[in-house]
GROMACS .gro file of C-alpha atoms in nm:
model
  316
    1UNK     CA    1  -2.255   0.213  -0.124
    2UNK     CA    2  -2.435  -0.106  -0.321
    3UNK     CA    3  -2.626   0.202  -0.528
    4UNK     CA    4  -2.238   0.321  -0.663
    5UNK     CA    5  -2.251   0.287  -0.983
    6UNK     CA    6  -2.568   0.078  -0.987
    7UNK     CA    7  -2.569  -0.097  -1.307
    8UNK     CA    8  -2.247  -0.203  -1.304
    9UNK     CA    9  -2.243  -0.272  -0.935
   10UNK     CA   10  -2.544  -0.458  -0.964
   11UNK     CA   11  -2.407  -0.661  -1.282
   12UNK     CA   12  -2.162  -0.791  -1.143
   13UNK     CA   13  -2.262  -0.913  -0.743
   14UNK     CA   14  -2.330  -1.277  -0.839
   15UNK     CA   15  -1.924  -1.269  -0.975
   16UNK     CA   16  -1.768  -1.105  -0.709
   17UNK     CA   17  -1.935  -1.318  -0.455
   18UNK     CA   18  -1.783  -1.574  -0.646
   19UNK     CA   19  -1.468  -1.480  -0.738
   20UNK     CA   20  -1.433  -1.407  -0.341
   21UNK     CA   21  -1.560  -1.778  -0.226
   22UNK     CA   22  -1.327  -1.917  -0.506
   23UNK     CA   23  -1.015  -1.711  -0.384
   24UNK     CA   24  -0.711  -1.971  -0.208
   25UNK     CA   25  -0.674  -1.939   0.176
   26UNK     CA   26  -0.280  -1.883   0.142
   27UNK     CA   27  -0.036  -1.726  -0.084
   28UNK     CA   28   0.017  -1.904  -0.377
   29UNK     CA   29   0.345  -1.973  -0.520
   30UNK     CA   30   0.292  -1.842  -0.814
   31UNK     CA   31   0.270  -1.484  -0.608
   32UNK     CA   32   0.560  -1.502  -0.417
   33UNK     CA   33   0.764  -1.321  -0.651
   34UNK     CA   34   0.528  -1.038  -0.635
   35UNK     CA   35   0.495  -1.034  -0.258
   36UNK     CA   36   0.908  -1.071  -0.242
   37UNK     CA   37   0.933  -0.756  -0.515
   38UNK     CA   38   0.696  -0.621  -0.366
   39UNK     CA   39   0.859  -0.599  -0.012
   40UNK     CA   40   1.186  -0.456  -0.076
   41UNK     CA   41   1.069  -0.198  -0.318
   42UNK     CA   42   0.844  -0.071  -0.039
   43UNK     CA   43   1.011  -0.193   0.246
   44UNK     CA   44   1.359   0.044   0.104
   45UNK     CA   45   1.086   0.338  -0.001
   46UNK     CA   46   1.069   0.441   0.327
   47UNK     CA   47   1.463   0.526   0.321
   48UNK     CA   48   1.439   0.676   0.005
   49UNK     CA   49   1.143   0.913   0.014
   50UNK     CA   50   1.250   1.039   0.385
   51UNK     CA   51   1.609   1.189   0.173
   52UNK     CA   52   1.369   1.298  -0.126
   53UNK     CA   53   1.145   1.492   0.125
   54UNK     CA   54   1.420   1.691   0.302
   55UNK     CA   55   1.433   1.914   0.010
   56UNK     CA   56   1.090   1.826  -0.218
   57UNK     CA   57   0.792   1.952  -0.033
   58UNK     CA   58   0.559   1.735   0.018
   59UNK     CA   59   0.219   1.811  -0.218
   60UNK     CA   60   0.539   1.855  -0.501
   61UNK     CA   61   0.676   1.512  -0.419
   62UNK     CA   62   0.390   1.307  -0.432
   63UNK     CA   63   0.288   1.483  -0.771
   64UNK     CA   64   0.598   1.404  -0.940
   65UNK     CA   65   0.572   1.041  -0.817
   66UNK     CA   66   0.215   1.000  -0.884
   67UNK     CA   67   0.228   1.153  -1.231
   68UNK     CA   68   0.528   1.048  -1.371
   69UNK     CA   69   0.450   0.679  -1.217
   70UNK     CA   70   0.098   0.684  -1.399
   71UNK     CA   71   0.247   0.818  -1.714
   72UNK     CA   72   0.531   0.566  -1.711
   73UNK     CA   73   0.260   0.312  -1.678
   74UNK     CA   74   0.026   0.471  -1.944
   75UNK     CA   75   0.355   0.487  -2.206
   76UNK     CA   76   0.453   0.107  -2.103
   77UNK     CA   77   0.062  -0.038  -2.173
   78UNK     CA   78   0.041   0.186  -2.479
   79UNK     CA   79   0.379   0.007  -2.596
   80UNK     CA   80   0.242  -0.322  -2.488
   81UNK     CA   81  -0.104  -0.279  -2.725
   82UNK     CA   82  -0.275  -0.320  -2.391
   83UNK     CA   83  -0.642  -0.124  -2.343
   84UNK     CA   84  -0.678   0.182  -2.129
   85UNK     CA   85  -1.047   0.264  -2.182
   86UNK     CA   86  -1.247   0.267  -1.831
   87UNK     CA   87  -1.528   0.061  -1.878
   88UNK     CA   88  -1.900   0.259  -1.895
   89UNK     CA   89  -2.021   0.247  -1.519
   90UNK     CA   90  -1.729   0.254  -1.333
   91UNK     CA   91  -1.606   0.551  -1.310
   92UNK     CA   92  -1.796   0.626  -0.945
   93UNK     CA   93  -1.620   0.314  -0.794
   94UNK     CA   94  -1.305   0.375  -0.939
   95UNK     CA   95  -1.254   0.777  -0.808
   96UNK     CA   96  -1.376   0.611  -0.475
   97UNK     CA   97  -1.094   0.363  -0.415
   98UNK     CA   98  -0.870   0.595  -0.558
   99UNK     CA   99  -0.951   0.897  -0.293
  100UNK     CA  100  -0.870   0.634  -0.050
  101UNK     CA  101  -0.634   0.417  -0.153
  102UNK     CA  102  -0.390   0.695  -0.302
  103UNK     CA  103  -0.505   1.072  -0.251
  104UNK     CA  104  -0.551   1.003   0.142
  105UNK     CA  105  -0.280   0.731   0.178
  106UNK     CA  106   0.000   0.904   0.024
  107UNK     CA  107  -0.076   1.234   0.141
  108UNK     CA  108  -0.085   1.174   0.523
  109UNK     CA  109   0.187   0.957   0.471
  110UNK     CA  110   0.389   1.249   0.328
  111UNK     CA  111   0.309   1.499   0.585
  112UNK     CA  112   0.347   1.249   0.840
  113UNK     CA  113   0.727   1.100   0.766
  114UNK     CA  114   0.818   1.433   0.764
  115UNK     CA  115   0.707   1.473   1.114
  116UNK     CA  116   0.851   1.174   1.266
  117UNK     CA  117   1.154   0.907   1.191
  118UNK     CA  118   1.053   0.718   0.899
  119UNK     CA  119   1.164   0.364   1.095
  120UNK     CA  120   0.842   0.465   1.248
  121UNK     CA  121   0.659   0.601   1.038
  122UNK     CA  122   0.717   0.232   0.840
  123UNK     CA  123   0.581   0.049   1.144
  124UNK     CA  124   0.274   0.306   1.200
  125UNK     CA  125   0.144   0.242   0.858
  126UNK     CA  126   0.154  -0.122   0.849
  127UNK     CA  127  -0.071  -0.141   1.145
  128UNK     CA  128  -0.317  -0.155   0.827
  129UNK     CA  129  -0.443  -0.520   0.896
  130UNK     CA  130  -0.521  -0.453   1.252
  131UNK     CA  131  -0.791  -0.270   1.074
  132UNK     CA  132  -0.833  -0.397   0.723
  133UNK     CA  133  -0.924  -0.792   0.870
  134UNK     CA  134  -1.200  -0.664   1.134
  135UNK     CA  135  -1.313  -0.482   0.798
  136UNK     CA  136  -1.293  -0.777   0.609
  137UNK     CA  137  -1.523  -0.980   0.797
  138UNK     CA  138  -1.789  -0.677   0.873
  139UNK     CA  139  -1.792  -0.603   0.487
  140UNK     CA  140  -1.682  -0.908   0.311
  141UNK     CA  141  -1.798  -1.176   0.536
  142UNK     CA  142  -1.454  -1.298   0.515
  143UNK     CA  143  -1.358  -1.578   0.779
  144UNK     CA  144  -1.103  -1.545   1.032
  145UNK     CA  145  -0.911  -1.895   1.043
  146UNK     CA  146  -0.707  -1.994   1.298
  147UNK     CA  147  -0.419  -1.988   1.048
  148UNK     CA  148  -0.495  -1.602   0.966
  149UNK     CA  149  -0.550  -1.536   1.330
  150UNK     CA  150  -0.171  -1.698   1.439
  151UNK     CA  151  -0.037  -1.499   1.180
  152UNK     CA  152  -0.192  -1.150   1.286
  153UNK     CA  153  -0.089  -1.237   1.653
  154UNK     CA  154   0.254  -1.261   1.526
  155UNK     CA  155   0.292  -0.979   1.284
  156UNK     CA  156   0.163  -0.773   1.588
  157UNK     CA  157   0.381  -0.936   1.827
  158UNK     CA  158   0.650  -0.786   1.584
  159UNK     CA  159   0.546  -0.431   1.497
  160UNK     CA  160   0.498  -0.419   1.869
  161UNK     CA  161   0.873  -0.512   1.899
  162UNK     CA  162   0.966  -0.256   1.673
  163UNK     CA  163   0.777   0.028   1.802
  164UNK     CA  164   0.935  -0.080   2.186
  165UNK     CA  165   1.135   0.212   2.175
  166UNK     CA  166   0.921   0.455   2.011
  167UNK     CA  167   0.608   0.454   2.197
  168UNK     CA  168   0.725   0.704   2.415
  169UNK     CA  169   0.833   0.926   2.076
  170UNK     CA  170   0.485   0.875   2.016
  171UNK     CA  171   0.323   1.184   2.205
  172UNK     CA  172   0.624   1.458   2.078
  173UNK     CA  173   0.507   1.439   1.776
  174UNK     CA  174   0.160   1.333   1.787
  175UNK     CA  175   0.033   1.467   1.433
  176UNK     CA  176   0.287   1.287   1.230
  177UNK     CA  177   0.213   0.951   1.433
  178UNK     CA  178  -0.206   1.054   1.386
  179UNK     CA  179  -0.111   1.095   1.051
  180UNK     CA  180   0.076   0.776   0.937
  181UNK     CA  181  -0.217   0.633   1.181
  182UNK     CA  182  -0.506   0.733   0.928
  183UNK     CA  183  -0.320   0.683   0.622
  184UNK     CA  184  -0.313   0.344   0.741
  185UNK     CA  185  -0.667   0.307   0.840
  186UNK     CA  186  -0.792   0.455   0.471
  187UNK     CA  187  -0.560   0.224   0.339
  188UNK     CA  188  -0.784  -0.065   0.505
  189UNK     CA  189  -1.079   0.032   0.376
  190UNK     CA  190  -1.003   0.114   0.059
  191UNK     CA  191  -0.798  -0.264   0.011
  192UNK     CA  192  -1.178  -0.423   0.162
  193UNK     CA  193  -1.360  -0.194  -0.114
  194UNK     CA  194  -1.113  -0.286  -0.399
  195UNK     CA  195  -1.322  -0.610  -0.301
  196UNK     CA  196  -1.687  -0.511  -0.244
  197UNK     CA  197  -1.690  -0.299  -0.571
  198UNK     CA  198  -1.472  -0.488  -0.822
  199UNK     CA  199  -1.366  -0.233  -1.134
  200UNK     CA  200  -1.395  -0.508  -1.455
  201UNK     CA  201  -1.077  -0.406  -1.646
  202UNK     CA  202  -0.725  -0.482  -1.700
  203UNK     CA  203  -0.486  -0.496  -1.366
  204UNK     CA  204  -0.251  -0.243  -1.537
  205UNK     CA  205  -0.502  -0.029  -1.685
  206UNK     CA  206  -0.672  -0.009  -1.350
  207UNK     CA  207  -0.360   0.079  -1.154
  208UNK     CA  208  -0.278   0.362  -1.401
  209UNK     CA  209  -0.602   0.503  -1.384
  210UNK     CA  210  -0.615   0.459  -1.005
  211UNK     CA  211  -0.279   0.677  -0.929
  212UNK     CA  212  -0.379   0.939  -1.214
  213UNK     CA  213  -0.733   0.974  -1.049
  214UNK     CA  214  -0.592   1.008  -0.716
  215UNK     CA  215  -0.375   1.253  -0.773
  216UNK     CA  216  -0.554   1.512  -0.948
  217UNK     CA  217  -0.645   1.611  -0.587
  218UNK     CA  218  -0.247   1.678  -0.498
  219UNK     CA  219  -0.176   1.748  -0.849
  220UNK     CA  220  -0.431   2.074  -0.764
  221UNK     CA  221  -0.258   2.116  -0.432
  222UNK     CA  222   0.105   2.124  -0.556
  223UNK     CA  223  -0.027   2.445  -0.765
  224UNK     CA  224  -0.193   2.619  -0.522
  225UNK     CA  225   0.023   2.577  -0.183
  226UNK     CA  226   0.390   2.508  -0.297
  227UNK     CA  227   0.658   2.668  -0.581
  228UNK     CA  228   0.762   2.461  -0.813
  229UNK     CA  229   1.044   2.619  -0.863
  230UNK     CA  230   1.214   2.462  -0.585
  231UNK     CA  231   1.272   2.151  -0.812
  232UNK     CA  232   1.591   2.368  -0.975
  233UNK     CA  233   1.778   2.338  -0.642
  234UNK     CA  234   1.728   1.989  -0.551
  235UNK     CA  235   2.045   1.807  -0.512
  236UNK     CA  236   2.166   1.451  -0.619
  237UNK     CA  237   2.057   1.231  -0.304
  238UNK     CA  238   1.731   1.337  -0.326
  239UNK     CA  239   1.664   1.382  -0.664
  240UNK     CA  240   1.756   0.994  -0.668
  241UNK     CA  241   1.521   0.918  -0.401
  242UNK     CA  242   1.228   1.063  -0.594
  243UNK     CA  243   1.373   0.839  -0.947
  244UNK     CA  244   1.321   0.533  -0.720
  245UNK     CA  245   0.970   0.639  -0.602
  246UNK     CA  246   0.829   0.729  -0.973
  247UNK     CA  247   0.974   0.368  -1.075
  248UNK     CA  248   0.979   0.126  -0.845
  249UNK     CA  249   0.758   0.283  -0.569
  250UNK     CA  250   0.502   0.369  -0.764
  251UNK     CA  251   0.513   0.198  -1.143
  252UNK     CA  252   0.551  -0.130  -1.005
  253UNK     CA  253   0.495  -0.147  -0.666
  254UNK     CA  254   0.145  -0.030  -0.682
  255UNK     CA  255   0.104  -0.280  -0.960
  256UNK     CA  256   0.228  -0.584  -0.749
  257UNK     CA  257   0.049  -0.436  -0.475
  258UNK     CA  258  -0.294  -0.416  -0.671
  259UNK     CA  259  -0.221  -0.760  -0.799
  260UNK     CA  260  -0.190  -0.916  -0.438
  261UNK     CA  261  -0.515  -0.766  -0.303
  262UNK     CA  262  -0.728  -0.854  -0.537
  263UNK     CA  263  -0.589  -1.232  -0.587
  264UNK     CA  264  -0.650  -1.350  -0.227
  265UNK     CA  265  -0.854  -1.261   0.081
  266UNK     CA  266  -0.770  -0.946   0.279
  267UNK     CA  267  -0.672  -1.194   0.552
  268UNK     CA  268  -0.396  -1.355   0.367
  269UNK     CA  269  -0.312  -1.017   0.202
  270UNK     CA  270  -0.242  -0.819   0.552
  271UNK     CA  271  -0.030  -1.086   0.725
  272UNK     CA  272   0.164  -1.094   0.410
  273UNK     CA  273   0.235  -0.671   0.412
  274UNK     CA  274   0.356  -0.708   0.774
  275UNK     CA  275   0.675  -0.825   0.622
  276UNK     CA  276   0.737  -0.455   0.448
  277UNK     CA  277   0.836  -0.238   0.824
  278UNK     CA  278   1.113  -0.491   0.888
  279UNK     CA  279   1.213  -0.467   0.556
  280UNK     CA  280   1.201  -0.084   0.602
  281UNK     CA  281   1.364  -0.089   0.981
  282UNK     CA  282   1.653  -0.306   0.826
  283UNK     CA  283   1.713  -0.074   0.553
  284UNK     CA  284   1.865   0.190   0.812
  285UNK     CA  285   2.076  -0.119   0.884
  286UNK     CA  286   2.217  -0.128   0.509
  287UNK     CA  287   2.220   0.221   0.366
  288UNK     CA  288   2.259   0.405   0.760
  289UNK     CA  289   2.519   0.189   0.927
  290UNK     CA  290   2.278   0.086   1.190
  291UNK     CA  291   2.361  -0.162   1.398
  292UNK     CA  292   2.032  -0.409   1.430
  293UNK     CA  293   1.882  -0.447   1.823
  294UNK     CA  294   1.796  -0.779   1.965
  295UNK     CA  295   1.417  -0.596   1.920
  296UNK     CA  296   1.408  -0.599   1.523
  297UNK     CA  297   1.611  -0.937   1.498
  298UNK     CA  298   1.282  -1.067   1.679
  299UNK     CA  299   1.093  -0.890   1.541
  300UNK     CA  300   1.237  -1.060   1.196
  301UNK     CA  301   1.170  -1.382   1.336
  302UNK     CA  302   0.787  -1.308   1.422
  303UNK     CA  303   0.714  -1.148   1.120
  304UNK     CA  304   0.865  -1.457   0.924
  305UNK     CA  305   0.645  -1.713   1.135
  306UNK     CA  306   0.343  -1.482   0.985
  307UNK     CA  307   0.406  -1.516   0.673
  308UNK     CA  308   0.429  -1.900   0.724
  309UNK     CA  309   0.066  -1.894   0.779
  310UNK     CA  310  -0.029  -1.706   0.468
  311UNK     CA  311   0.216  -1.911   0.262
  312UNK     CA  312   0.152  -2.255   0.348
  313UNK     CA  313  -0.125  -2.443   0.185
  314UNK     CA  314  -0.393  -2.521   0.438
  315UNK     CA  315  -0.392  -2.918   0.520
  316UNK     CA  316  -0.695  -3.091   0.304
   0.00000   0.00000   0.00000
């Protein structure tokens, strides 16, 4: 892995070990916006791609959102005079954290929501820092604080809550849940990587490139295994829920999201995501006529005492 890309990997250790050291131990505030943006357009995504996928296969879906995100990106830098070269060297790096951060992630998320309810699914896939702050400190050397540790004790404490009364759904459909499990665990290691190979170029630039790279894979896959012609039937509801993934799912969101991980540790970054599942539990509440359970109001609660930790400025 240190050999990726040598020259550039090489060139730039001493400033990634020291943008790392020099990163805050909480949120700042100038980031809540992002993190708040952030959290409802993935926290309702889970809603919204669970109607688009009951009539857009899934290898179709996540092309449409995937390419049309990156090109709405490309078109809005392009407008902006912003660059959109990849710098010479980091090309290896980049089609790494791609693969894992986007082919595999939104792939086995796709196959997996379709499997099992996407409540679920939500809270499955944000079991990411159980495996992304281990990471963290076996890769990055990253400490765990008793702040961060609170606050993962907590977020757990509430996915735990919220998956009470779906553990037992757990073994019907175990390849959906295996799924949404791996997508979550690639989605770990490619946040700690984003970190242990920096890509030197613009945050936009690098999120465009990063969804285009990632989904030449599916892009391939959408050809060979599904007709496209199925997109001339697709009816209102869904149609919508694929609009909101190709502009808010994917456009932005994966910029906010890039812009979080690499601003502060993984630490701080995890406990922060555990917000997104309630967010995406609560949205059955609002667009399903749910009625909330004494299990996700707690749940609420726990979460919200996590984020505390990550927020708050540690005491000098």
């Amino acid at each position: 892995m240190d050999r990726l890309d040598g020259i550039a990997r090489h060139e730039g250790d001493a400033a990634a070990r020291a943008a790392l050291s020099a990163e805050p131990d909480h949120l700042p505030r100038h980031l809540w916006w992002v993190l708040a943006a952030l959290t409802f357009a993935w926290g309702f995504n889970w809603t919204a791609m669970k109607v688009a996928l009951s009539e857009v296969p899934p290898w179709t879906f996540r092309t449409l959102c995937l390419g049309l995100g990156s090109a709405v990106l490309f078109a809005a830098l392009r407008a902006g005079g912003q660059p959109l070269a990849v710098p010479k060297g980091q090309w290896g790096r980049l089609a790494l954290l791609a693969f894992l951060n986007i082919t595999c992630w939104n792939m086995l998320i796709a196959f997996g929501v379709a499997l099992i309810p996407s409540g679920r699914a939500s809270v499955l896939a944000y079991t990411m820092p159980i495996w992304a702050i281990p990471l963290s400190v076996w890769m990055l050397g990253e400490r765990i604080t008793p702040r961060r540790l609170v606050g993962l004790a907590l977020g757990t404490v509430g996915l735990v809550l919220l998956m009470s009364e779906s553990l037992v759904g757990l073994g019907a459909a175990p390849a959906g849940s295996l799924m949404v499990l791996g997508a979550a665990l690639s989605w770990a290691l490619g946040t700690v990587l984003q970190k242990r190979l920096p890509v030197r170029m613009p945050l936009g630039a690098y999120t465009a490139w990063m969804m285009l790279l990632g989904g030449l894979p599916i892009f391939i896959g959408a050809v060979l295994l599904e007709d496209l012609r199925v997109l001339r039937d697709v009816s209102l509801a869904p149609a919508l829920g694929v609009a909101y993934n190709v502009f808010v799912s994917f456009a932005f969101a994966h910029w906010a999201w890039i812009k979080l991980a690499t601003s502060v540790p993984v630490g701080v970054f995890s406990v922060a995501m555990l917000v997104i599942p309630v967010i995406g539990v609560l949205s059955g509440v609002v667009f399903l006529g749910e009625r909330p359970r004494w299990t996700e109001i707690a749940a609420l609660l726990c979460v919200l005492g996590a984020l505390t930790t990550v927020i708050r400025r540690r005491p000098a």
